[in-house]
Every structure is written in structure tokens, then in C-alpha cells.
Coordinates of C-alpha atoms and ligand atoms in Angstrom, one line a residue:
M1 CA 170.5 124.8 51.1
Y2 CA 169.1 121.3 50.8
K3 CA 168.6 121.8 47.1
K4 CA 172.3 122.3 46.7
L5 CA 172.9 119.1 48.5
G6 CA 170.4 117.2 46.4
G7 CA 172.5 115.9 43.6
T8 CA 175.6 117.9 42.9
V9 CA 178.3 116.2 41.0
A10 CA 180.8 117.4 43.6
L11 CA 179.1 115.7 46.5
L12 CA 178.7 112.6 44.4
A13 CA 182.4 112.5 43.7
V14 CA 183.2 113.0 47.4
G15 CA 180.8 110.2 48.3
L16 CA 182.5 107.8 46.0
L17 CA 186.0 108.8 46.8
S18 CA 185.7 108.7 50.5
Q19 CA 184.5 105.1 50.9
A20 CA 187.8 103.7 52.2
Q21 CA 188.7 106.6 54.4
K22 CA 188.3 106.6 58.2
V23 CA 187.4 109.7 60.2
N24 CA 190.1 111.0 62.6
V25 CA 188.0 110.6 65.7
P26 CA 190.1 112.5 68.3
T27 CA 190.2 115.5 66.0
V28 CA 186.5 115.5 65.4
F29 CA 186.0 115.2 69.2
V30 CA 188.2 118.3 69.8
D31 CA 185.7 120.2 67.5
A32 CA 182.8 118.6 69.4
Y33 CA 184.2 119.8 72.8
K34 CA 184.4 123.4 71.4
Q35 CA 181.0 123.3 69.8
T36 CA 179.4 121.9 73.0
E37 CA 180.9 124.7 75.1
V38 CA 179.0 127.0 72.7
M39 CA 175.9 125.0 73.3
L40 CA 176.2 125.1 77.0
A41 CA 176.5 128.9 76.8
S42 CA 173.5 129.1 74.5
I43 CA 171.4 126.9 76.8
A44 CA 172.2 129.1 79.8
E45 CA 171.2 132.2 77.9
E46 CA 168.0 130.8 76.5
R47 CA 166.9 129.0 79.6
G48 CA 167.2 131.8 82.1
N49 CA 165.3 130.7 85.2
N50 CA 162.9 128.4 83.4
T51 CA 164.0 125.1 85.0
D52 CA 161.2 123.2 83.2
L53 CA 163.3 123.4 80.0
V54 CA 166.0 120.7 80.4
S55 CA 167.6 120.1 77.0
P56 CA 168.3 121.6 73.5
R57 CA 166.4 120.1 70.7
T58 CA 166.8 122.1 67.5
L59 CA 166.9 125.6 66.0
E60 CA 163.7 127.4 65.1
N61 CA 164.4 130.3 62.8
G62 CA 167.9 130.4 64.2
K63 CA 166.7 130.4 67.8
L64 CA 167.6 127.6 70.2
K65 CA 164.6 125.5 71.0
L66 CA 164.8 124.0 74.5
V67 CA 162.4 121.2 75.6
P68 CA 161.0 119.9 78.9
A69 CA 161.9 116.4 80.2
K70 CA 158.7 114.9 78.8
D71 CA 159.8 115.6 75.2
W72 CA 161.0 112.5 73.5
T73 CA 164.4 114.1 72.6
S74 CA 165.2 115.3 76.1
G75 CA 167.8 112.6 77.0
F76 CA 170.0 113.0 74.0
F77 CA 172.1 116.0 75.1
A78 CA 172.9 114.3 78.4
G79 CA 174.0 111.3 76.4
E80 CA 176.2 113.5 74.2
L81 CA 177.9 114.9 77.4
W82 CA 178.6 111.4 78.6
M83 CA 180.2 110.6 75.3
L84 CA 182.4 113.7 75.5
Y85 CA 183.4 112.5 79.0
R86 CA 184.2 109.0 77.6
A87 CA 186.4 110.5 74.8
S88 CA 188.2 113.1 77.0
H89 CA 188.2 111.5 80.5
R90 CA 187.7 115.0 81.8
S91 CA 185.8 115.6 85.0
E92 CA 184.2 118.8 83.7
W93 CA 182.3 116.8 81.1
K94 CA 181.3 114.2 83.7
A95 CA 179.9 117.0 86.0
K96 CA 177.9 118.4 83.1
A97 CA 176.7 115.0 82.1
E98 CA 175.5 114.3 85.6
E99 CA 173.7 117.7 85.8
F100 CA 171.8 117.1 82.5
T101 CA 171.1 113.5 83.3
A102 CA 169.6 114.4 86.7
R103 CA 167.1 116.6 84.9
E104 CA 165.5 113.5 83.3
E105 CA 164.9 111.5 86.5
K106 CA 161.2 112.4 87.0
E107 CA 160.5 110.7 83.6
K108 CA 161.0 107.3 85.2
F109 CA 157.3 107.6 86.4
N110 CA 155.9 109.0 83.1
G111 CA 153.8 106.1 81.7
G112 CA 152.2 108.3 79.1
T113 CA 154.7 107.6 76.3
H114 CA 156.8 104.8 74.8
D115 CA 159.8 107.1 74.5
M116 CA 161.2 106.0 77.8
G117 CA 164.2 104.4 76.1
F118 CA 165.2 107.5 74.2
K119 CA 164.8 109.6 77.3
I120 CA 166.2 107.4 80.0
Y121 CA 168.5 104.9 78.2
C122 CA 170.3 107.6 76.2
S123 CA 170.9 109.6 79.4
Y124 CA 171.0 107.3 82.4
G125 CA 171.9 104.2 80.3
T126 CA 174.9 105.9 78.7
G127 CA 175.9 107.3 82.1
Y128 CA 175.6 103.8 83.7
K129 CA 177.7 102.3 80.9
Y130 CA 180.6 104.7 81.6
T131 CA 180.4 105.0 85.4
K132 CA 178.4 102.0 86.8
N133 CA 176.7 104.5 89.2
A134 CA 174.3 102.3 91.3
A135 CA 171.7 105.1 91.5
Y136 CA 171.5 105.2 87.7
K137 CA 170.7 101.5 87.8
D138 CA 167.7 102.1 90.0
V139 CA 166.4 104.8 87.6
I140 CA 166.8 102.4 84.6
I141 CA 164.9 99.6 86.4
Q142 CA 162.0 101.9 87.5
S143 CA 161.8 103.3 84.0
A144 CA 161.5 99.8 82.6
K145 CA 158.7 99.1 85.0
T146 CA 156.9 102.2 83.9
L147 CA 157.4 101.4 80.2
S148 CA 156.1 97.8 80.8
T149 CA 152.7 99.2 81.8
R150 CA 152.2 100.1 78.1
F151 CA 152.6 96.4 77.0
N152 CA 149.4 94.7 75.8
P153 CA 149.9 90.9 75.7
K154 CA 147.0 90.4 73.2
V155 CA 148.8 92.6 70.7
G156 CA 152.2 91.5 71.8
C157 CA 153.6 95.1 71.6
I158 CA 154.1 98.2 73.7
R159 CA 151.7 101.0 72.7
S160 CA 153.6 103.9 71.2
W161 CA 151.4 106.9 71.2
D162 CA 148.4 108.1 73.2
H163 CA 147.8 111.0 70.8
H164 CA 145.9 110.9 67.5
K165 CA 143.2 108.6 69.2
E166 CA 140.8 109.5 66.4
Q167 CA 143.2 108.0 63.9
W168 CA 144.6 104.9 65.6
G169 CA 143.3 102.7 68.4
Y170 CA 146.6 101.1 69.3
P171 CA 149.5 102.6 67.3
V172 CA 152.9 101.0 67.3
I173 CA 155.6 102.8 65.4
I174 CA 158.9 101.3 64.1
D175 CA 160.8 103.8 66.3
N176 CA 159.6 101.8 69.3
M177 CA 162.3 99.2 68.6
M178 CA 164.8 101.6 70.0
N179 CA 163.0 101.6 73.4
L180 CA 163.6 97.9 73.9
E181 CA 167.3 98.5 74.8
L182 CA 166.1 99.9 78.1
L183 CA 164.1 96.7 78.8
F184 CA 167.0 94.4 78.0
A185 CA 169.2 96.4 80.3
A186 CA 166.7 96.4 83.1
T187 CA 166.5 92.6 83.0
R188 CA 170.3 92.4 83.2
L189 CA 170.5 94.8 86.1
S190 CA 167.5 93.4 88.1
G191 CA 167.3 89.8 87.2
D192 CA 163.6 90.3 86.4
S193 CA 163.0 88.5 83.1
S194 CA 159.6 90.1 82.5
F195 CA 161.3 93.1 80.8
Y196 CA 163.2 90.8 78.5
K197 CA 160.1 88.9 77.6
I198 CA 158.2 92.1 76.7
A199 CA 161.1 93.2 74.5
V200 CA 161.2 89.9 72.7
S201 CA 157.5 89.8 72.1
H202 CA 157.5 93.4 70.8
A203 CA 160.5 92.6 68.5
N204 CA 158.8 89.5 67.1
T205 CA 155.4 91.1 66.6
T206 CA 157.0 94.1 64.9
M207 CA 159.1 91.7 62.6
K208 CA 155.9 90.0 61.6
N209 CA 153.7 93.1 61.0
H210 CA 155.8 96.1 60.3
F211 CA 157.8 94.9 57.3
R212 CA 157.1 94.7 53.5
P213 CA 158.6 91.8 51.4
D214 CA 161.5 94.1 50.5
Y215 CA 162.3 94.6 54.2
S216 CA 161.4 98.3 54.2
S217 CA 159.1 99.1 57.1
Y218 CA 155.9 100.9 57.7
H219 CA 156.0 103.8 60.2
V220 CA 152.7 103.1 62.1
V221 CA 150.9 99.8 62.5
D222 CA 147.5 100.1 64.3
Y223 CA 146.3 97.0 66.2
D224 CA 142.9 95.8 67.5
T225 CA 143.3 95.1 71.2
V226 CA 140.5 92.5 71.3
T227 CA 141.8 90.3 68.5
G228 CA 145.4 91.4 68.5
K229 CA 145.2 91.7 64.7
V230 CA 146.5 94.5 62.5
V231 CA 143.9 97.1 61.7
K232 CA 145.9 99.3 59.3
R233 CA 149.3 100.4 58.3
N234 CA 150.1 104.1 57.8
T235 CA 152.8 106.7 57.9
H236 CA 153.0 109.8 60.1
Q237 CA 156.3 111.4 59.4
G238 CA 157.0 109.7 56.0
Y239 CA 155.8 110.8 52.5
A240 CA 153.1 108.1 52.1
D241 CA 151.7 105.0 53.8
E242 CA 153.6 102.8 51.3
S243 CA 156.8 104.8 51.3
A244 CA 160.1 104.2 53.2
W245 CA 160.6 107.0 55.7
A246 CA 164.3 107.3 56.1
R247 CA 164.6 107.5 59.8
G248 CA 162.2 104.6 60.2
Q249 CA 164.5 102.4 58.2
A250 CA 167.4 103.6 60.4
W251 CA 165.5 102.7 63.6
A252 CA 164.7 99.2 62.2
L253 CA 168.4 98.6 61.3
Y254 CA 169.7 99.8 64.6
G255 CA 166.9 98.2 66.6
Y256 CA 167.2 94.6 65.2
T257 CA 171.0 94.8 65.5
M258 CA 170.6 95.7 69.2
C259 CA 168.0 92.9 69.7
Y260 CA 170.5 90.4 68.2
R261 CA 173.2 91.6 70.6
E262 CA 170.8 91.1 73.6
T263 CA 169.3 87.8 72.6
K264 CA 171.6 86.1 70.0
N265 CA 168.4 85.2 68.1
V266 CA 169.7 84.8 64.5
A267 CA 166.3 85.9 63.1
Y268 CA 167.1 89.5 64.4
L269 CA 170.5 89.4 62.8
R270 CA 169.0 88.4 59.4
Q271 CA 166.3 91.1 59.8
A272 CA 169.0 93.8 60.4
E273 CA 171.0 92.5 57.4
N274 CA 167.9 92.6 55.2
V275 CA 167.1 96.1 56.2
A276 CA 170.7 97.1 55.5
K277 CA 170.4 95.5 52.0
F278 CA 167.2 97.5 51.4
I279 CA 168.9 100.7 52.3
F280 CA 172.1 100.0 50.3
N281 CA 170.4 98.9 47.2
H282 CA 167.8 101.6 47.0
P283 CA 168.2 103.6 43.8
N284 CA 167.4 106.9 45.7
L285 CA 170.2 106.4 48.3
P286 CA 172.7 109.2 47.3
A287 CA 176.3 108.5 46.6
D288 CA 177.3 110.1 49.9
K289 CA 175.0 107.7 51.7
I290 CA 173.1 110.5 53.6
P291 CA 169.5 109.6 52.8
Y292 CA 166.8 112.0 51.7
W293 CA 164.1 112.3 54.4
D294 CA 162.1 109.6 52.7
F295 CA 163.4 107.1 50.1
N296 CA 160.3 107.8 48.0
A297 CA 160.1 111.5 48.5
P298 CA 158.6 112.8 45.2
G299 CA 161.0 115.6 44.5
I300 CA 164.3 113.7 44.7
P301 CA 167.0 115.0 44.2
N302 CA 165.5 118.3 45.3
E303 CA 164.4 117.1 48.7
P304 CA 166.0 117.7 52.1
R305 CA 168.3 115.1 53.5
D306 CA 168.1 113.6 56.9
A307 CA 171.5 113.6 58.6
S308 CA 169.9 112.0 61.7
A309 CA 168.9 108.9 59.7
A310 CA 172.4 108.7 58.4
A311 CA 173.9 108.9 61.9
V312 CA 171.6 106.2 63.2
I313 CA 172.4 104.0 60.2
A314 CA 176.2 104.5 60.7
S315 CA 176.1 103.7 64.4
G316 CA 173.9 100.6 63.7
L317 CA 176.2 99.4 61.0
F318 CA 179.3 99.6 63.2
E319 CA 177.6 97.2 65.6
L320 CA 176.1 95.0 62.8
A321 CA 179.6 94.7 61.3
E322 CA 180.7 92.9 64.5
Y323 CA 178.1 90.2 64.1
S324 CA 177.7 89.7 60.4
K325 CA 179.7 88.0 57.6
N326 CA 179.1 91.3 55.6
K327 CA 181.5 93.1 57.9
K328 CA 183.6 94.7 55.2
E329 CA 180.6 96.2 53.4
Y330 CA 179.0 97.5 56.6
L331 CA 182.2 99.2 57.7
T332 CA 182.7 100.7 54.3
V333 CA 179.3 102.3 54.3
A334 CA 179.5 103.4 57.9
N335 CA 182.8 105.0 57.4
T336 CA 181.6 106.7 54.2
I337 CA 178.6 108.2 56.1
L338 CA 180.9 109.4 58.9
Q339 CA 183.4 110.9 56.5
N340 CA 180.6 112.7 54.7
L341 CA 178.8 113.9 57.8
T342 CA 182.1 115.1 59.1
N343 CA 183.3 116.9 56.0
H344 CA 180.0 118.3 54.6
Y345 CA 177.2 118.3 57.2
R346 CA 178.9 119.8 60.3
S347 CA 178.3 123.3 61.6
P348 CA 181.2 125.7 61.6
I349 CA 182.5 126.0 65.1
G350 CA 180.8 128.8 67.0
E351 CA 177.7 128.8 64.9
N352 CA 174.2 127.3 65.1
K353 CA 174.1 127.7 68.9
G354 CA 176.5 124.8 69.3
F355 CA 174.8 122.0 67.4
I356 CA 177.2 119.7 65.7
L357 CA 175.4 118.5 62.6
L358 CA 173.2 120.4 60.1
H359 CA 170.7 119.1 57.6
S360 CA 168.3 116.8 59.5
T361 CA 164.6 116.5 59.0
G362 CA 162.1 115.9 61.8
S363 CA 158.8 115.8 60.1
K364 CA 158.5 117.0 56.5
P365 CA 154.8 116.3 56.2
A366 CA 154.1 118.6 59.2
N367 CA 156.6 121.1 57.8
S368 CA 158.3 120.8 61.1
E369 CA 162.1 120.7 61.7
V370 CA 163.1 120.6 58.0
D371 CA 166.8 120.9 57.1
V372 CA 167.8 121.8 60.7
P373 CA 170.1 120.6 63.4
L374 CA 168.6 118.0 65.7
N375 CA 170.0 116.7 69.0
Y376 CA 169.5 113.1 68.1
A377 CA 171.6 113.5 64.9
D378 CA 174.4 114.8 67.1
Y379 CA 173.9 111.9 69.7
Y380 CA 174.1 109.1 67.1
Y381 CA 176.9 110.8 65.2
L382 CA 179.0 110.9 68.4
E383 CA 178.0 107.3 69.2
A384 CA 179.0 106.2 65.7
L385 CA 182.4 108.0 66.1
I386 CA 183.1 106.2 69.3
R387 CA 182.0 102.9 67.9
S388 CA 184.2 103.4 64.8
K389 CA 187.2 103.8 67.2
E390 CA 186.4 101.4 70.0
G391 CA 184.0 98.9 68.6
M392 CA 181.2 97.8 70.9
K393 CA 183.4 97.3 73.9
K394 CA 181.9 98.5 77.1
Ligands
LIG401 N1 160.9 108.9 67.3 C1 160.4 110.1 66.5 C2 161.2 110.3 65.3 O1 162.1 109.6 64.9 O2 161.0 111.4 64.8

């Protein structure tokens, strides 16, 4: 399937023609309600009595893969349910969102991963944004305390992974920029500035060490905890150490845009603008603006796309457009992505166990989750749709 998407003239034409069009958000949400009903039924069937499995992640050979709360993607489905509630104002969606959010709570004490932001902010954070539930605030603050235990002041960053100890002593991945949103929120909610300071230190250190002169970013930077210096720069999910893994560029764009929102530090705004420029000007960005899984993947145009990267980029661009003088350009690209995801990357209703988008890539080098639906593609797609309609208003 992905070969077909690789470089067809038809898709190229669609990409070019659709640039000025905006997606009809309420109509797309009506489809999302129907598809999520299918997902809820699929979850119930697959889960049975296994309460350790809390959330859908992807399809494996057509079968729904459910994951436990400790999985980095476990919070996205709850976040999707919150966004369906936001769009519909229907109490049924709120009840489901509360149910799936509650399944994440124990993660607030899990200090074994940097993925706290993905898990807790996308579930509890989105829920708090839409309900101001005081109990959610406490979970967010406790989660930030736990995440802060992974900060090393000598390095100036939060440690990302505890796995692959034979390969990296203190790995920090570009994805980790996304977890800073939880820390900024925790300072706002608690008045404790220590979370904010950790987030700023992480963002500054990452800005210094993760980026190449063209503003593409490395996936993994390994640090020496005694000197605080960089030991090496590698990839894990990208094609090569020196390549530009598509989702990594998306995390960078979204992450620095969010950091500008939270700090008003113009250096973060410039960083996000420069990352956007790298993405837009890359000769391997297809006309429909849905990136291949890596900008330097060797078989382009016969390489899988990554709809999740596209969704993250679109959502980030809708926010960046509110802060930058390049507003028109960012909105054009973001709307083009949304239009093409909507028209060419969605699952037919009733199929694919209820996932919304097809054609994402988790880790091509590991031959894992290639050209499949992924819950985070659906999450950022819904978020981008809401942002396209409402802007960043709370
Ligand atoms: N944060 C893991 C990934 O983007 O695949």
C-alpha cells in the first residue's frame, strides 16, 4: 500500500490543489465519533477481563494491540476521548474519557521513563484543560515531581531511556521535548518553579546539542554525567545517525513552539520557525506534505509514510501560526496536511478496529509498526482539527 502512496501523480496533484482548502471539522468529527464507537467495542472484545491492558495502540496483523499503562502511548486514547467530548459536549464521551483517564493514574509514580508527559499530560492534562477537575491537577503535579527525579543538573536534561544501557550512558531523545509541557503546567498549577526551571534547562541544552546547522535534529544524544558533555549522537528509530527521522523533526517543531508559548523566550520561537523551514524546504517532502518515515530514507519514493509525523507537524503549525510572522505559510501547510490526511489517509468507517488514520510508521529499523494505524497519529490529528477551528483558546 505504501508504495502506491509513494509518488503517484494523482496524490501529487491533490496535494498541490488542496493547499487553500480547509477541512470541514464538524463533519470529520461526526466520522470520528462513529469510528471511536467501533474502537470502544473492539477494546471491550479484545480486553476481556485483562484489566492490565488499558488502551489501544495499533494493529498487528489486523488484530487490535492493547497496551498497559506503562506503555508510552497509553494516554493518547483517553486524550482522544476528551477531544470528542470537547467537540460534541456530550456527557457520554466525558464518561468514557474519565474512565480511560483513570486507568493512567498509577503512572504518576512511575519514575522509570521520561514518557510521563505523553502518558499523563495527554490524558489528565487534556481532561484538566476541558473540565478543571481539581483531582486531575493533583495527578499532574505528582507526575511532574516523579518526572523531575530523572533530571541531572550536570547534563541539564531529563534522562530519556533506562534501556539500551550497553549503548548509551545517559540518552536524551528529541521526543523528550514533548514531556516538558507537563512540567510547565505543574508550575502553573502548583506555584513551584522547580518544574519550570527543569523544563527550560532541558529545552536550552537540547537546542544546543541536538540540532545540526540546517536545524534538523538527531534522535539520540548521549551525555557524560561527570562532565555534562556530549558523548555521541545517534539514531534509534531513524534511517541513520545523520538522517532526519520524520517524527523527530515533528517533535522538535511542536516542542519548541510549546516552549515559546510557556516562556515567551524568542529563541524557542526562532528554533521552531527554523525547524519548520527545514521541513518545508526538504526536497523529499512530498507534495501532499505527509512525510516519509525519514527524510533521508534510501528508497524514496518507495518508502512508507508517517501520518503520525504529519499530524504532529500540523498541530504544531496551527499553534506556531499564532506567534509567528509566517502565519499564512504555516496555516497553508497545516491545512494542506489536514486536508490530505482527511481525504487520503483515513480508515473507512467500521474498519481497522476503529482507528481513525492509516499509514503511520512506528520504527522502520526494527520493522515494527510499519504502515499501520497508531493511537498518537489519531490524537494529534484530532488536536490539529480542534486547533484549526478554535485556535489555541483554552
Ligand atoms: N516517542 C517515541 C516515538 O516517537 O516513537
